[in-house]
Short mmCIF file of C-alpha atoms and ligand atoms in Angstrom, two decimals:
data_model
loop_
_atom_site.label_atom_id
_atom_site.label_comp_id
_atom_site.label_asym_id
_atom_site.label_seq_id
_atom_site.Cartn_x
_atom_site.Cartn_y
_atom_site.Cartn_z
CA MET A 1 -12.08 -23.51 -19.08
CA LYS A 2 -10.30 -22.28 -15.90
CA LEU A 3 -6.93 -20.44 -16.50
CA ASN A 4 -4.52 -20.74 -13.45
CA VAL A 5 -3.71 -17.07 -13.05
CA LYS A 6 -1.79 -15.86 -10.16
CA GLY A 7 -2.84 -12.53 -8.75
CA LEU A 8 -1.55 -9.14 -9.17
CA LEU A 9 0.20 -7.29 -6.22
CA ILE A 10 -0.68 -3.46 -6.25
CA VAL A 11 1.37 -1.25 -4.09
CA LEU A 12 -0.35 1.98 -3.35
CA SER A 13 2.14 4.63 -1.89
CA GLY A 14 2.90 8.17 -1.53
CA PRO A 15 3.90 10.84 1.01
CA SER A 16 2.29 10.83 4.60
CA GLY A 17 -0.84 12.74 4.45
CA VAL A 18 -1.71 12.37 0.80
CA GLY A 19 -4.85 10.36 1.53
CA LYS A 20 -3.54 6.89 0.82
CA GLY A 21 -6.17 5.39 3.37
CA THR A 22 -9.19 7.42 2.01
CA VAL A 23 -8.37 6.50 -1.65
CA ARG A 24 -7.89 2.93 -0.72
CA LYS A 25 -11.41 2.87 0.94
CA ALA A 26 -12.92 4.46 -1.81
CA LEU A 27 -11.27 1.92 -4.20
CA PHE A 28 -12.66 -1.19 -2.25
CA ASN A 29 -16.20 0.57 -2.28
CA LYS A 30 -16.11 0.46 -6.07
CA LYS A 31 -17.81 -2.50 -7.79
CA GLY A 32 -16.53 -4.82 -10.31
CA HIS A 33 -13.20 -5.88 -8.95
CA ASN A 34 -11.40 -8.84 -7.07
CA LEU A 35 -9.28 -6.64 -4.71
CA VAL A 36 -8.27 -7.92 -1.17
CA TYR A 37 -6.59 -5.59 1.37
CA SER A 38 -3.48 -6.65 3.00
CA ILE A 39 -3.90 -5.66 6.72
CA SER A 40 -0.58 -4.12 8.20
CA MET A 41 0.79 -4.75 11.50
CA THR A 42 2.09 -1.68 13.70
CA THR A 43 3.20 -0.82 16.99
CA ARG A 44 1.43 2.74 16.81
CA LYS A 45 -1.49 3.11 19.31
CA PRO A 46 -4.95 2.81 17.65
CA ARG A 47 -6.62 6.10 16.86
CA LYS A 48 -10.25 6.64 17.72
CA GLY A 49 -12.49 4.55 15.77
CA GLU A 50 -9.75 2.12 14.42
CA VAL A 51 -10.40 -1.51 14.92
CA ASP A 52 -7.81 -4.18 15.65
CA GLY A 53 -7.79 -6.71 12.47
CA GLU A 54 -9.43 -4.43 10.33
CA ASP A 55 -7.30 -1.33 10.08
CA TYR A 56 -4.14 -2.85 11.48
CA TYR A 57 -3.12 -5.46 13.46
CA PHE A 58 -1.95 -3.63 16.74
CA VAL A 59 0.90 -5.31 18.52
CA SER A 60 3.73 -4.47 20.98
CA LYS A 61 7.19 -3.61 20.12
CA ALA A 62 8.53 -6.93 21.42
CA GLU A 63 6.02 -8.92 19.33
CA PHE A 64 6.93 -7.02 16.32
CA GLU A 65 10.73 -7.41 16.73
CA LYS A 66 9.98 -11.02 17.18
CA ARG A 67 8.12 -11.27 13.95
CA ILE A 68 11.18 -9.52 12.28
CA ALA A 69 13.57 -11.89 13.70
CA ASN A 70 11.42 -14.78 12.19
CA ASP A 71 11.32 -13.09 8.78
CA GLN A 72 7.64 -12.75 8.86
CA PHE A 73 7.37 -9.49 6.98
CA LEU A 74 7.48 -8.89 3.29
CA GLU A 75 8.54 -5.43 4.22
CA TRP A 76 8.64 -3.39 7.29
CA THR A 77 9.94 -0.03 8.23
CA GLU A 78 10.21 2.48 11.21
CA PHE A 79 8.08 5.41 10.42
CA VAL A 80 7.85 8.34 12.99
CA GLY A 81 8.70 6.32 15.96
CA ASN A 82 6.60 3.18 15.30
CA TYR A 83 7.10 0.03 13.23
CA TYR A 84 4.78 -0.92 10.35
CA GLY A 85 5.08 -4.01 8.29
CA THR A 86 3.32 -6.30 5.90
CA PRO A 87 2.84 -9.82 6.95
CA ARG A 88 4.14 -12.10 4.34
CA GLU A 89 2.48 -15.43 4.51
CA LYS A 90 -1.04 -14.35 3.79
CA ILE A 91 -0.16 -12.23 0.89
CA GLU A 92 1.74 -15.10 -0.77
CA THR A 93 -1.35 -17.25 -0.25
CA GLN A 94 -3.82 -14.81 -1.59
CA LEU A 95 -1.55 -14.29 -4.69
CA GLN A 96 -1.34 -17.88 -5.32
CA GLU A 97 -5.17 -17.96 -5.20
CA GLY A 98 -5.40 -15.47 -7.84
CA HIS A 99 -6.50 -12.36 -5.72
CA GLU A 100 -5.66 -8.82 -6.46
CA VAL A 101 -3.78 -7.78 -3.35
CA VAL A 102 -3.42 -4.16 -2.42
CA LEU A 103 -0.80 -2.76 0.02
CA GLU A 104 -1.10 0.68 1.31
CA ILE A 105 2.34 1.51 2.68
CA GLU A 106 4.91 4.39 2.78
CA VAL A 107 7.74 4.73 0.50
CA ASN A 108 10.48 2.91 2.13
CA GLY A 109 8.52 -0.15 2.31
CA ALA A 110 7.47 0.14 -1.24
CA LEU A 111 10.84 0.20 -2.42
CA GLN A 112 11.59 -3.09 -0.36
CA VAL A 113 8.83 -4.61 -2.38
CA ARG A 114 10.18 -3.28 -5.60
CA ASP A 115 13.28 -5.18 -4.97
CA LYS A 116 11.55 -8.53 -3.87
CA MET A 117 8.69 -8.35 -6.23
CA PRO A 118 9.34 -6.43 -9.38
CA GLU A 119 6.40 -7.70 -11.10
CA ALA A 120 4.17 -5.81 -8.67
CA VAL A 121 2.36 -2.40 -9.71
CA PHE A 122 3.62 0.55 -8.21
CA ILE A 123 1.30 3.57 -7.86
CA PHE A 124 2.55 6.91 -6.13
CA LEU A 125 -0.34 9.09 -5.04
CA VAL A 126 0.23 12.79 -5.03
CA PRO A 127 -1.74 15.84 -3.63
CA PRO A 128 -3.10 18.31 -6.09
CA GLY A 129 -0.72 20.83 -4.54
CA LYS A 130 1.92 21.20 -1.64
CA GLN A 131 -0.48 23.35 0.69
CA ALA A 132 -3.25 20.63 0.37
CA LEU A 133 -0.82 18.05 1.72
CA PHE A 134 0.22 20.29 4.53
CA ASP A 135 -3.36 21.11 5.33
CA ARG A 136 -4.30 17.67 5.57
CA LEU A 137 -1.55 16.68 7.86
CA LYS A 138 -2.61 19.46 10.31
CA LEU A 139 -6.27 18.76 9.87
CA ARG A 140 -6.07 15.27 10.72
CA GLY A 141 -5.59 16.62 14.42
CA THR A 142 -4.85 13.26 15.86
CA GLU A 143 -1.12 13.94 16.32
CA ASN A 144 0.58 16.73 18.56
CA TYR A 145 2.47 19.53 16.75
CA ALA A 146 5.94 18.02 17.04
CA ILE A 147 4.63 14.77 15.25
CA ILE A 148 3.05 16.86 12.40
CA GLU A 149 6.15 18.84 11.69
CA GLU A 150 8.17 15.50 11.57
CA ARG A 151 5.62 14.05 9.11
CA ILE A 152 5.76 17.17 7.01
CA ALA A 153 9.52 16.88 6.82
CA LYS A 154 9.19 13.16 6.01
CA ALA A 155 6.55 13.84 3.19
CA LYS A 156 8.96 16.23 1.52
CA GLU A 157 11.66 13.37 1.43
CA GLU A 158 9.19 11.00 0.13
CA PHE A 159 8.16 13.06 -2.79
CA LEU A 160 11.84 12.67 -4.14
CA LEU A 161 11.27 9.02 -4.64
CA ALA A 162 8.23 9.32 -6.99
CA TYR A 163 10.17 8.50 -10.06
CA LYS A 164 10.80 4.84 -8.95
CA TYR A 165 7.12 4.05 -9.45
CA ASP A 166 5.24 2.90 -12.52
CA TYR A 167 2.35 5.38 -12.02
CA ILE A 168 1.52 8.64 -10.64
CA VAL A 169 -2.14 9.23 -9.71
CA VAL A 170 -3.35 12.73 -8.44
CA ASN A 171 -5.52 12.81 -5.44
CA ASP A 172 -7.54 15.91 -6.52
CA ASP A 173 -10.78 13.91 -5.36
CA TYR A 174 -10.51 10.29 -3.70
CA ASP A 175 -13.22 8.93 -5.86
CA ASN A 176 -11.61 10.02 -9.19
CA ALA A 177 -8.21 8.88 -7.71
CA ALA A 178 -10.03 5.42 -7.04
CA ASP A 179 -11.23 5.48 -10.63
CA ARG A 180 -7.72 6.10 -12.12
CA ILE A 181 -6.26 3.18 -10.00
CA LEU A 182 -9.05 0.81 -11.28
CA ALA A 183 -8.11 1.82 -14.83
CA ILE A 184 -4.46 1.12 -14.24
CA ILE A 185 -5.28 -2.20 -12.81
CA ARG A 186 -7.25 -3.18 -15.77
CA ALA A 187 -4.70 -1.96 -18.23
CA GLU A 188 -1.93 -3.86 -16.19
CA HIS A 189 -3.97 -7.10 -16.95
CA ALA A 190 -4.16 -6.46 -20.64
CA LYS A 191 -0.29 -5.99 -20.79
CA THR A 192 1.20 -8.88 -23.01
CA GLU A 193 3.78 -9.92 -20.63
CA ARG A 194 1.14 -10.60 -17.95
CA SER A 195 -1.35 -12.32 -20.08
CA ILE A 196 0.46 -14.01 -22.95
CA HIS A 197 1.40 -17.30 -20.91
CA GLN A 198 -2.38 -17.92 -20.28
CA TYR A 199 -3.22 -17.86 -23.85
CA ILE A 200 -0.25 -20.10 -24.89
CA LYS A 201 -1.36 -22.46 -22.26
CA MET A 202 -4.89 -22.33 -23.33
CA LEU A 203 -4.03 -23.21 -26.83
CA GLY A 204 -1.96 -26.20 -25.56
CA GLU A 205 -4.97 -27.67 -23.65
P1 LIG B 1 -0.69 5.94 10.09
O1 LIG B 1 0.09 5.90 11.37
O2 LIG B 1 -1.08 7.36 9.63
O3 LIG B 1 -1.64 5.07 9.97
O4 LIG B 1 0.55 5.31 8.76
C1 LIG B 1 1.66 6.10 8.70
C2 LIG B 1 2.23 5.56 7.39
O5 LIG B 1 2.62 4.20 7.25
C3 LIG B 1 1.27 5.73 6.05
O6 LIG B 1 2.03 6.45 5.08
C4 LIG B 1 1.01 4.43 5.99
O7 LIG B 1 0.62 4.30 4.51
C5 LIG B 1 2.24 3.65 6.33
N1 LIG B 1 1.94 2.12 6.37
C6 LIG B 1 1.02 1.52 6.79
N2 LIG B 1 1.08 0.25 6.92
C7 LIG B 1 2.34 -0.09 6.36
C8 LIG B 1 3.05 -1.15 6.26
O8 LIG B 1 2.75 -2.34 6.41
N3 LIG B 1 4.33 -1.08 5.79
C9 LIG B 1 4.77 0.30 5.66
N4 LIG B 1 5.96 0.36 4.99
N5 LIG B 1 4.00 1.40 5.64
C10 LIG B 1 3.00 1.31 6.02
#
Protein backbone atom coordinates (compact mmCIF):
# COMPACT_ATOMS: atom_id res chain seq x y z
CA MET A 1 0.00 0.00 0.00
CA LYS A 2 1.37 3.42 -0.92
CA LEU A 3 0.84 6.06 1.71
CA ASN A 4 0.54 9.65 0.55
CA VAL A 5 3.28 11.18 2.70
CA LYS A 6 4.18 14.82 2.32
CA GLY A 7 7.92 15.43 2.61
CA LEU A 8 9.77 17.02 5.44
CA LEU A 9 11.41 20.45 5.21
CA ILE A 10 14.74 20.58 7.06
CA VAL A 11 16.31 23.96 7.71
CA LEU A 12 20.03 23.81 8.42
CA SER A 13 21.23 27.13 9.73
CA GLY A 14 23.76 28.72 12.05
CA PRO A 15 26.32 31.50 12.08
CA SER A 16 28.44 32.34 9.07
CA GLY A 17 31.63 30.28 9.09
CA VAL A 18 30.29 27.44 11.22
CA GLY A 19 30.67 25.01 8.32
CA LYS A 20 27.08 24.66 7.15
CA GLY A 21 28.14 23.98 3.57
CA THR A 22 30.66 21.28 4.53
CA VAL A 23 28.21 19.55 6.87
CA ARG A 24 25.48 19.71 4.24
CA LYS A 25 27.81 18.07 1.69
CA ALA A 26 28.76 15.35 4.22
CA LEU A 27 25.06 14.78 4.85
CA PHE A 28 24.33 14.30 1.16
CA ASN A 29 27.24 11.87 0.84
CA LYS A 30 25.64 9.57 3.43
CA LYS A 31 23.64 6.59 2.30
CA GLY A 32 20.12 5.65 3.23
CA HIS A 33 18.22 8.89 2.88
CA ASN A 34 15.91 10.61 0.45
CA LEU A 35 17.21 14.16 0.84
CA VAL A 36 17.19 16.79 -1.88
CA TYR A 37 19.01 20.10 -1.64
CA SER A 38 17.28 23.37 -2.38
CA ILE A 39 19.70 25.40 -4.49
CA SER A 40 19.58 29.03 -3.43
CA MET A 41 19.75 32.09 -5.62
CA THR A 42 22.30 34.81 -4.94
CA THR A 43 23.72 38.02 -6.33
CA ARG A 44 27.16 37.17 -4.88
CA LYS A 45 29.87 36.52 -7.45
CA PRO A 46 30.84 32.83 -7.76
CA ARG A 47 33.91 31.78 -5.76
CA LYS A 48 36.59 29.71 -7.45
CA GLY A 49 35.20 26.26 -8.20
CA GLU A 50 31.55 27.17 -7.65
CA VAL A 51 29.18 26.07 -10.38
CA ASP A 52 26.02 27.90 -11.45
CA GLY A 53 22.98 25.68 -10.89
CA GLU A 54 24.86 23.44 -8.44
CA ASP A 55 26.18 25.65 -5.65
CA TYR A 56 23.84 28.55 -6.34
CA TYR A 57 21.89 30.14 -9.13
CA PHE A 58 24.02 33.24 -9.67
CA VAL A 59 21.92 36.17 -10.88
CA SER A 60 22.13 39.93 -11.20
CA LYS A 61 20.69 42.31 -8.62
CA ALA A 62 18.01 43.40 -11.08
CA GLU A 63 16.97 39.80 -11.73
CA PHE A 64 16.81 39.06 -8.00
CA GLU A 65 14.73 42.15 -7.30
CA LYS A 66 12.31 41.21 -10.08
CA ARG A 67 11.81 37.85 -8.40
CA ILE A 68 11.24 39.50 -5.00
CA ALA A 69 8.54 41.68 -6.59
CA ASN A 70 6.93 38.56 -8.10
CA ASP A 71 6.92 36.80 -4.70
CA GLN A 72 9.07 33.95 -6.00
CA PHE A 73 11.01 33.34 -2.78
CA LEU A 74 10.01 31.32 0.27
CA GLU A 75 12.46 33.56 2.10
CA TRP A 76 15.20 35.96 1.12
CA THR A 77 17.67 38.22 2.84
CA GLU A 78 20.45 40.67 2.25
CA PHE A 79 23.64 39.29 3.77
CA VAL A 80 26.89 41.27 3.84
CA GLY A 81 26.06 43.23 0.71
CA ASN A 82 24.40 40.52 -1.39
CA TYR A 83 20.98 38.99 -1.78
CA TYR A 84 20.34 35.32 -1.00
CA GLY A 85 17.00 33.57 -1.39
CA THR A 86 15.19 30.24 -1.55
CA PRO A 87 13.15 29.78 -4.76
CA ARG A 88 9.65 28.84 -3.66
CA GLU A 89 8.01 26.89 -6.46
CA LYS A 90 10.45 24.00 -6.74
CA ILE A 91 10.38 23.35 -3.00
CA GLU A 92 6.61 23.21 -2.94
CA THR A 93 6.60 20.61 -5.72
CA GLN A 94 9.35 18.57 -4.08
CA LEU A 95 7.56 18.52 -0.73
CA GLN A 96 4.31 17.57 -2.40
CA GLU A 97 6.14 14.69 -4.07
CA GLY A 98 7.26 13.48 -0.65
CA HIS A 99 10.93 14.51 -0.82
CA GLU A 100 12.92 15.59 2.19
CA VAL A 101 14.07 19.08 1.24
CA VAL A 102 17.12 20.61 2.92
CA LEU A 103 17.66 24.37 3.06
CA GLU A 104 21.08 25.63 4.08
CA ILE A 105 20.47 29.26 4.96
CA GLU A 106 21.46 31.98 7.39
CA VAL A 107 19.51 32.87 10.50
CA ASN A 108 17.30 35.70 9.26
CA GLY A 109 15.98 33.55 6.41
CA ALA A 110 15.46 30.58 8.74
CA LEU A 111 13.24 32.70 10.97
CA GLN A 112 11.13 33.72 7.98
CA VAL A 113 10.64 30.04 7.17
CA ARG A 114 9.72 29.38 10.81
CA ASP A 115 6.83 31.85 10.44
CA LYS A 116 5.64 30.45 7.12
CA MET A 117 6.24 26.74 7.69
CA PRO A 118 6.37 26.05 11.42
CA GLU A 119 6.12 22.30 10.76
CA ALA A 120 9.65 22.31 9.31
CA VAL A 121 12.58 21.02 11.38
CA PHE A 122 15.00 23.76 12.44
CA ILE A 123 18.61 22.80 13.15
CA PHE A 124 21.20 25.26 14.42
CA LEU A 125 24.80 24.31 13.81
CA VAL A 126 27.35 25.58 16.36
CA PRO A 127 31.15 25.46 16.34
CA PRO A 128 32.98 23.50 19.08
CA GLY A 129 34.37 26.84 20.32
CA LYS A 130 34.47 30.55 19.53
CA GLN A 131 38.02 30.48 18.24
CA ALA A 132 37.21 27.67 15.80
CA LEU A 133 34.57 29.86 14.20
CA PHE A 134 36.80 32.90 13.84
CA ASP A 135 39.68 30.81 12.50
CA ARG A 136 37.40 29.26 9.91
CA LEU A 137 36.14 32.63 8.71
CA LYS A 138 39.70 33.89 8.35
CA LEU A 139 41.07 30.71 6.81
CA ARG A 140 38.49 30.68 4.09
CA GLY A 141 40.63 33.39 2.56
CA THR A 142 38.22 34.16 -0.23
CA GLU A 143 37.17 37.50 1.17
CA ASN A 144 39.05 40.63 2.09
CA TYR A 145 39.68 41.68 5.68
CA ALA A 146 36.76 44.12 5.96
CA ILE A 147 34.30 41.45 4.84
CA ILE A 148 35.75 38.92 7.30
CA GLU A 149 35.35 41.42 10.14
CA GLU A 150 31.77 42.07 9.07
CA ARG A 151 31.04 38.33 8.97
CA ILE A 152 32.49 37.86 12.48
CA ALA A 153 30.27 40.64 13.83
CA LYS A 154 27.30 39.07 12.08
CA ALA A 155 28.13 35.60 13.47
CA LYS A 156 28.00 36.96 17.04
CA GLU A 157 24.52 38.42 16.43
CA GLU A 158 23.35 35.19 14.82
CA PHE A 159 24.39 33.12 17.84
CA LEU A 160 21.85 34.87 20.03
CA LEU A 161 19.01 33.42 17.96
CA ALA A 162 19.86 29.76 18.57
CA TYR A 163 17.05 29.42 21.12
CA LYS A 164 14.48 29.75 18.31
CA TYR A 165 15.54 26.41 16.81
CA ASP A 166 14.39 22.85 17.51
CA TYR A 167 17.87 21.33 17.69
CA ILE A 168 21.46 22.43 18.25
CA VAL A 169 24.16 20.34 16.58
CA VAL A 170 27.87 20.81 17.34
CA ASN A 171 30.12 20.79 14.32
CA ASP A 172 33.18 19.30 16.03
CA ASP A 173 33.65 17.11 12.97
CA TYR A 174 31.57 17.48 9.81
CA ASP A 175 30.95 13.75 9.45
CA ASN A 176 29.75 13.41 13.06
CA ALA A 177 27.56 16.47 12.66
CA ALA A 178 26.00 14.92 9.53
CA ASP A 179 25.30 11.70 11.47
CA ARG A 180 23.57 13.68 14.21
CA ILE A 181 21.42 15.45 11.63
CA LEU A 182 20.39 12.14 10.08
CA ALA A 183 19.45 10.86 13.55
CA ILE A 184 17.31 13.97 14.08
CA ILE A 185 15.55 13.47 10.74
CA ARG A 186 14.79 9.83 11.61
CA ALA A 187 13.47 10.80 15.02
CA GLU A 188 11.31 13.53 13.46
CA HIS A 189 9.69 10.96 11.19
CA ALA A 190 8.76 8.87 14.20
CA LYS A 191 7.05 11.76 15.97
CA THR A 192 3.43 10.91 16.60
CA GLU A 193 2.05 14.14 15.16
CA ARG A 194 3.89 13.53 11.88
CA SER A 195 3.03 9.88 11.44
CA ILE A 196 -0.31 9.14 13.09
CA HIS A 197 -2.41 10.47 10.18
CA GLN A 198 -0.84 7.91 7.85
CA TYR A 199 -1.75 5.05 10.12
CA ILE A 200 -5.28 6.23 10.69
CA LYS A 201 -5.65 6.53 6.90
CA MET A 202 -4.12 3.08 6.41
CA LEU A 203 -6.64 1.49 8.78
CA GLY A 204 -9.49 3.13 6.87
CA GLU A 205 -8.40 1.74 3.47
P1 LIG B 1 28.16 32.35 1.26
O1 LIG B 1 28.32 33.67 0.61
O2 LIG B 1 29.27 32.06 2.26
O3 LIG B 1 27.93 31.21 0.28
O4 LIG B 1 26.80 32.42 2.11
C1 LIG B 1 26.60 33.42 3.05
C2 LIG B 1 25.48 33.02 3.98
O5 LIG B 1 24.22 32.98 3.25
C3 LIG B 1 25.65 31.62 4.58
O6 LIG B 1 25.32 31.69 5.96
C4 LIG B 1 24.64 30.79 3.80
O7 LIG B 1 24.18 29.68 4.56
C5 LIG B 1 23.55 31.79 3.58
N1 LIG B 1 22.62 31.45 2.50
C6 LIG B 1 22.86 30.72 1.39
N2 LIG B 1 21.75 30.62 0.65
C7 LIG B 1 20.78 31.27 1.32
C8 LIG B 1 19.39 31.51 1.07
O8 LIG B 1 18.79 31.07 0.08
N3 LIG B 1 18.72 32.23 1.98
C9 LIG B 1 19.31 32.72 3.09
N4 LIG B 1 18.54 33.41 3.94
N5 LIG B 1 20.61 32.52 3.36
C10 LIG B 1 21.34 31.81 2.49
